[in-house]
Amino acid sequence: QIPRDGNSPEMGTTFNEDIYVSEKHDGQWSKNYNLGTPINTLRNEGAVCISADGQTMLFVGCDRDDGYGSCDIYISKKFGNNWAKPVNIGPPINTKWGESQPSLSPDGKTIYFMSDRPGGYGGNDIWKSNLQQDGRWGNPINLGPKINTNKNEAAPFIHSDNQTLYFISKGHIGMGGFDIFVSRLNDKGEWGEPVNLGYPINT
C-alpha cells in the first residue's frame, strides 16, 4: 500500500492497493517498486497472477468504469518490457457478483478463480473457465463438492504440473480458520479428496 491524496474525489481512503515488483538477482530480492500505469490506477489492484511464460498477467481491479461488479478480473499482455493496457476479461467470467483471485494454468488454457456467483455450494466457491477454440473463455464450471463446501473456499493456485491444486477452505476439516489444502486430478479428470497441508504450514 502507498499513501494517496485523501482529498481526491476518486479515492475513498488515503491508502490504495497497488501491484509491486521485486526482481531476484544473484539470489537476492531487489527493493520493490510500483508497477505503475497502465496496470495500477487510483483504485484497487491486487491478486496478481503471471503466466508460465511471463507474458500474460491476470489481476483483480475494483470499482473501475468498465467493471461488471465491484471487483473484476483483468488481463494484460507484455510487449518487450511493457505491459499493455489491461482489458476486462468480461462475461461469462465477470458478473455482477464477485470474481477474484485468478490462477492461470501453465498451458494458458484454464483460469481458476473464486466467486460467490449463484450455482455454487455456499459462500465463495472455486470455479474454472476453459479457453475455447475461438479464443473466448467458456462458461465457468464449478469444481464440485470434492473442492467446494457450504462454507468459503478461496485463493486457488494451479501447480505447473497442471494437476495439483492448492486452495484455502473453511469448510474442510482444518486446524483453525482458513487452512491450505491440496487436491490432485486423477486419470479420469476428477479431483481427489483435499488434503490438509498440516502443521507447520497450517496452525
CSV table of C-alpha atoms in Angstrom, one decimal:
chain,number,residue,atom,x,y,z
A,1,GLN,CA,0.0,0.0,0.0
A,2,ILE,CA,1.1,3.5,-0.7
A,3,PRO,CA,-0.3,6.8,0.5
A,4,ARG,CA,-2.6,8.6,-1.9
A,5,ASP,CA,-4.2,12.0,-1.8
A,6,GLY,CA,-7.1,11.6,0.6
A,7,ASN,CA,-8.8,14.6,-0.9
A,8,SER,CA,-9.0,13.1,-4.4
A,9,PRO,CA,-12.6,12.6,-5.5
A,10,GLU,CA,-11.7,9.2,-6.9
A,11,MET,CA,-10.4,7.9,-3.6
A,12,GLY,CA,-12.4,6.8,-0.5
A,13,THR,CA,-9.3,6.4,1.7
A,14,THR,CA,-5.7,7.6,2.0
A,15,PHE,CA,-4.4,4.2,1.1
A,16,ASN,CA,-4.8,2.2,-2.1
A,17,GLU,CA,-3.8,-1.3,-3.1
A,18,ASP,CA,-1.3,-1.5,-6.0
A,19,ILE,CA,0.8,-4.2,-7.6
A,20,TYR,CA,4.5,-4.1,-6.9
A,21,VAL,CA,7.5,-5.9,-8.4
A,22,SER,CA,10.7,-7.3,-6.9
A,23,GLU,CA,13.4,-8.9,-9.0
A,24,LYS,CA,15.8,-11.6,-8.0
A,25,HIS,CA,19.5,-11.1,-8.8
A,26,ASP,CA,22.3,-13.4,-7.6
A,27,GLY,CA,19.9,-15.0,-5.1
A,28,GLN,CA,18.8,-11.6,-3.6
A,29,TRP,CA,15.5,-9.9,-4.0
A,30,SER,CA,15.7,-6.3,-5.1
A,31,LYS,CA,13.9,-3.4,-3.5
A,32,ASN,CA,10.3,-3.5,-4.6
A,33,TYR,CA,8.9,-0.9,-7.0
A,34,ASN,CA,5.4,0.1,-8.0
A,35,LEU,CA,4.4,-1.4,-11.4
A,36,GLY,CA,2.8,1.9,-12.3
A,37,THR,CA,0.4,2.6,-15.2
A,38,PRO,CA,-1.4,1.2,-17.1
A,39,ILE,CA,-1.8,-1.6,-14.6
A,40,ASN,CA,-2.2,0.4,-11.4
A,41,THR,CA,-4.7,3.2,-11.0
A,42,LEU,CA,-6.2,5.3,-8.3
A,43,ARG,CA,-8.4,2.4,-7.5
A,44,ASN,CA,-7.5,-1.0,-6.0
A,45,GLU,CA,-5.5,-3.7,-7.9
A,46,GLY,CA,-4.4,-7.0,-6.5
A,47,ALA,CA,-4.4,-10.8,-6.6
A,48,VAL,CA,-1.9,-10.9,-9.4
A,49,CYS,CA,-1.1,-14.0,-11.5
A,50,ILE,CA,1.6,-14.3,-14.1
A,51,SER,CA,1.6,-16.9,-16.8
A,52,ALA,CA,4.3,-19.6,-17.0
A,53,ASP,CA,5.9,-17.8,-20.0
A,54,GLY,CA,5.8,-14.4,-18.1
A,55,GLN,CA,3.9,-12.7,-20.9
A,56,THR,CA,0.3,-12.6,-19.5
A,57,MET,CA,-0.9,-11.1,-16.3
A,58,LEU,CA,-4.2,-11.6,-14.6
A,59,PHE,CA,-5.2,-9.5,-11.7
A,60,VAL,CA,-8.2,-8.1,-9.9
A,61,GLY,CA,-9.3,-4.4,-10.4
A,62,CYS,CA,-12.0,-2.8,-8.3
A,63,ASP,CA,-14.5,-0.1,-8.9
A,64,ARG,CA,-13.4,0.6,-12.5
A,65,ASP,CA,-15.6,2.3,-15.0
A,66,ASP,CA,-15.6,-0.8,-17.2
A,67,GLY,CA,-16.4,-3.2,-14.3
A,68,TYR,CA,-19.4,-5.6,-14.2
A,69,GLY,CA,-19.2,-5.9,-10.4
A,70,SER,CA,-17.3,-4.2,-7.6
A,71,CYS,CA,-14.2,-6.2,-8.5
A,72,ASP,CA,-13.4,-7.9,-11.8
A,73,ILE,CA,-10.6,-10.0,-13.3
A,74,TYR,CA,-8.5,-8.1,-15.9
A,75,ILE,CA,-5.9,-9.4,-18.4
A,76,SER,CA,-2.8,-7.7,-19.8
A,77,LYS,CA,-0.1,-8.9,-22.3
A,78,LYS,CA,3.5,-8.0,-22.1
A,79,PHE,CA,5.3,-6.5,-25.1
A,80,GLY,CA,9.0,-6.1,-24.6
A,81,ASN,CA,9.4,-4.7,-21.1
A,82,ASN,CA,6.0,-3.0,-21.0
A,83,TRP,CA,2.6,-4.3,-20.0
A,84,ALA,CA,-0.3,-3.3,-22.3
A,85,LYS,CA,-3.4,-1.5,-21.1
A,86,PRO,CA,-5.4,-4.2,-19.2
A,87,VAL,CA,-8.7,-5.4,-20.6
A,88,ASN,CA,-11.7,-6.5,-18.5
A,89,ILE,CA,-11.9,-10.3,-19.2
A,90,GLY,CA,-15.7,-9.8,-19.4
A,91,PRO,CA,-18.5,-12.3,-19.3
A,92,PRO,CA,-19.0,-15.1,-18.8
A,93,ILE,CA,-16.2,-14.9,-16.2
A,94,ASN,CA,-17.0,-11.5,-14.7
A,95,THR,CA,-20.5,-10.9,-13.5
A,96,LYS,CA,-22.4,-8.5,-11.1
A,97,TRP,CA,-21.3,-10.9,-8.4
A,98,GLY,CA,-17.7,-11.1,-7.1
A,99,GLU,CA,-14.9,-12.7,-9.1
A,100,SER,CA,-11.4,-12.6,-7.7
A,101,GLN,CA,-8.0,-14.4,-7.2
A,102,PRO,CA,-7.4,-15.8,-10.7
A,103,SER,CA,-4.8,-18.6,-11.3
A,104,LEU,CA,-3.8,-19.4,-14.9
A,105,SER,CA,-2.9,-22.9,-15.8
A,106,PRO,CA,0.6,-23.5,-17.2
A,107,ASP,CA,-0.7,-24.1,-20.7
A,108,GLY,CA,-2.7,-20.8,-20.5
A,109,LYS,CA,-6.0,-22.6,-21.3
A,110,THR,CA,-7.8,-22.6,-18.0
A,111,ILE,CA,-8.4,-19.8,-15.4
A,112,TYR,CA,-9.3,-20.9,-11.9
A,113,PHE,CA,-10.9,-18.2,-9.7
A,114,MET,CA,-13.1,-17.5,-6.7
A,115,SER,CA,-16.7,-16.3,-7.0
A,116,ASP,CA,-19.8,-16.1,-4.9
A,117,ARG,CA,-22.0,-16.3,-8.0
A,118,PRO,CA,-25.2,-18.4,-7.9
A,119,GLY,CA,-24.9,-22.1,-8.6
A,120,GLY,CA,-22.2,-22.9,-6.1
A,121,TYR,CA,-22.3,-24.9,-2.9
A,122,GLY,CA,-22.3,-21.9,-0.5
A,123,GLY,CA,-20.3,-18.8,0.2
A,124,ASN,CA,-17.3,-18.4,-2.1
A,125,ASP,CA,-16.6,-21.3,-4.4
A,126,ILE,CA,-13.7,-22.1,-6.8
A,127,TRP,CA,-14.6,-22.1,-10.4
A,128,LYS,CA,-12.8,-22.6,-13.7
A,129,SER,CA,-13.2,-21.4,-17.3
A,130,ASN,CA,-11.6,-23.0,-20.3
A,131,LEU,CA,-10.3,-21.2,-23.3
A,132,GLN,CA,-12.4,-22.1,-26.4
A,133,GLN,CA,-11.1,-22.6,-30.0
A,134,ASP,CA,-12.5,-19.2,-31.0
A,135,GLY,CA,-10.3,-17.5,-28.3
A,136,ARG,CA,-13.1,-16.8,-25.9
A,137,TRP,CA,-13.4,-18.0,-22.4
A,138,GLY,CA,-16.1,-20.6,-21.8
A,139,ASN,CA,-18.9,-20.7,-19.3
A,140,PRO,CA,-17.4,-21.1,-15.8
A,141,ILE,CA,-17.6,-24.6,-14.3
A,142,ASN,CA,-17.8,-25.2,-10.5
A,143,LEU,CA,-15.1,-27.5,-9.3
A,144,GLY,CA,-17.7,-29.5,-7.5
A,145,PRO,CA,-18.3,-30.9,-3.9
A,146,LYS,CA,-14.9,-32.5,-3.6
A,147,ILE,CA,-13.3,-29.0,-3.6
A,148,ASN,CA,-16.2,-26.7,-2.6
A,149,THR,CA,-18.3,-26.8,0.6
A,150,ASN,CA,-21.1,-24.9,2.1
A,151,LYS,CA,-18.5,-22.5,3.6
A,152,ASN,CA,-15.9,-20.5,1.9
A,153,GLU,CA,-13.1,-21.7,-0.4
A,154,ALA,CA,-10.7,-19.2,-2.0
A,155,ALA,CA,-7.1,-18.5,-3.3
A,156,PRO,CA,-6.8,-21.2,-5.9
A,157,PHE,CA,-3.3,-21.9,-7.3
A,158,ILE,CA,-2.8,-24.5,-10.0
A,159,HIS,CA,0.7,-26.0,-10.0
A,160,SER,CA,3.0,-26.2,-13.0
A,161,ASP,CA,2.1,-29.9,-13.4
A,162,ASN,CA,-1.5,-28.7,-14.3
A,163,GLN,CA,-2.8,-31.5,-12.0
A,164,THR,CA,-2.2,-30.2,-8.5
A,165,LEU,CA,-4.5,-27.5,-7.0
A,166,TYR,CA,-3.8,-25.6,-3.8
A,167,PHE,CA,-6.6,-23.6,-2.1
A,168,ILE,CA,-7.8,-22.4,1.2
A,169,SER,CA,-11.0,-23.5,2.9
A,170,LYS,CA,-13.1,-23.1,6.0
A,171,GLY,CA,-15.3,-26.0,5.1
A,172,HIS,CA,-12.9,-28.9,5.1
A,173,ILE,CA,-11.6,-30.3,8.3
A,174,GLY,CA,-8.9,-27.9,9.4
A,175,MET,CA,-6.8,-26.6,12.3
A,176,GLY,CA,-8.5,-23.2,12.6
A,177,GLY,CA,-9.9,-20.6,10.4
A,178,PHE,CA,-8.8,-20.9,6.8
A,179,ASP,CA,-6.3,-23.8,6.2
A,180,ILE,CA,-4.4,-24.6,3.0
A,181,PHE,CA,-5.4,-27.8,1.2
A,182,VAL,CA,-4.1,-29.6,-1.8
A,183,SER,CA,-6.1,-31.8,-4.3
A,184,ARG,CA,-4.9,-33.7,-7.4
A,185,LEU,CA,-6.6,-34.7,-10.6
A,186,ASN,CA,-6.8,-38.4,-11.3
A,187,ASP,CA,-6.6,-40.2,-14.7
A,188,LYS,CA,-10.3,-39.7,-15.1
A,189,GLY,CA,-10.1,-35.9,-14.7
A,190,GLU,CA,-11.6,-36.0,-11.2
A,191,TRP,CA,-10.3,-34.0,-8.2
A,192,GLY,CA,-9.1,-36.2,-5.3
A,193,GLU,CA,-10.1,-35.6,-1.7
A,194,PRO,CA,-8.4,-32.4,-0.5
A,195,VAL,CA,-5.5,-33.0,2.0
A,196,ASN,CA,-4.8,-30.5,4.7
A,197,LEU,CA,-1.2,-29.4,4.5
A,198,GLY,CA,-1.0,-29.7,8.3
A,199,TYR,CA,1.5,-28.1,10.7
A,200,PRO,CA,3.7,-26.1,10.4
A,201,ILE,CA,2.0,-24.6,7.3
A,202,ASN,CA,-1.4,-24.6,9.0
A,203,THR,CA,-1.9,-23.6,12.6
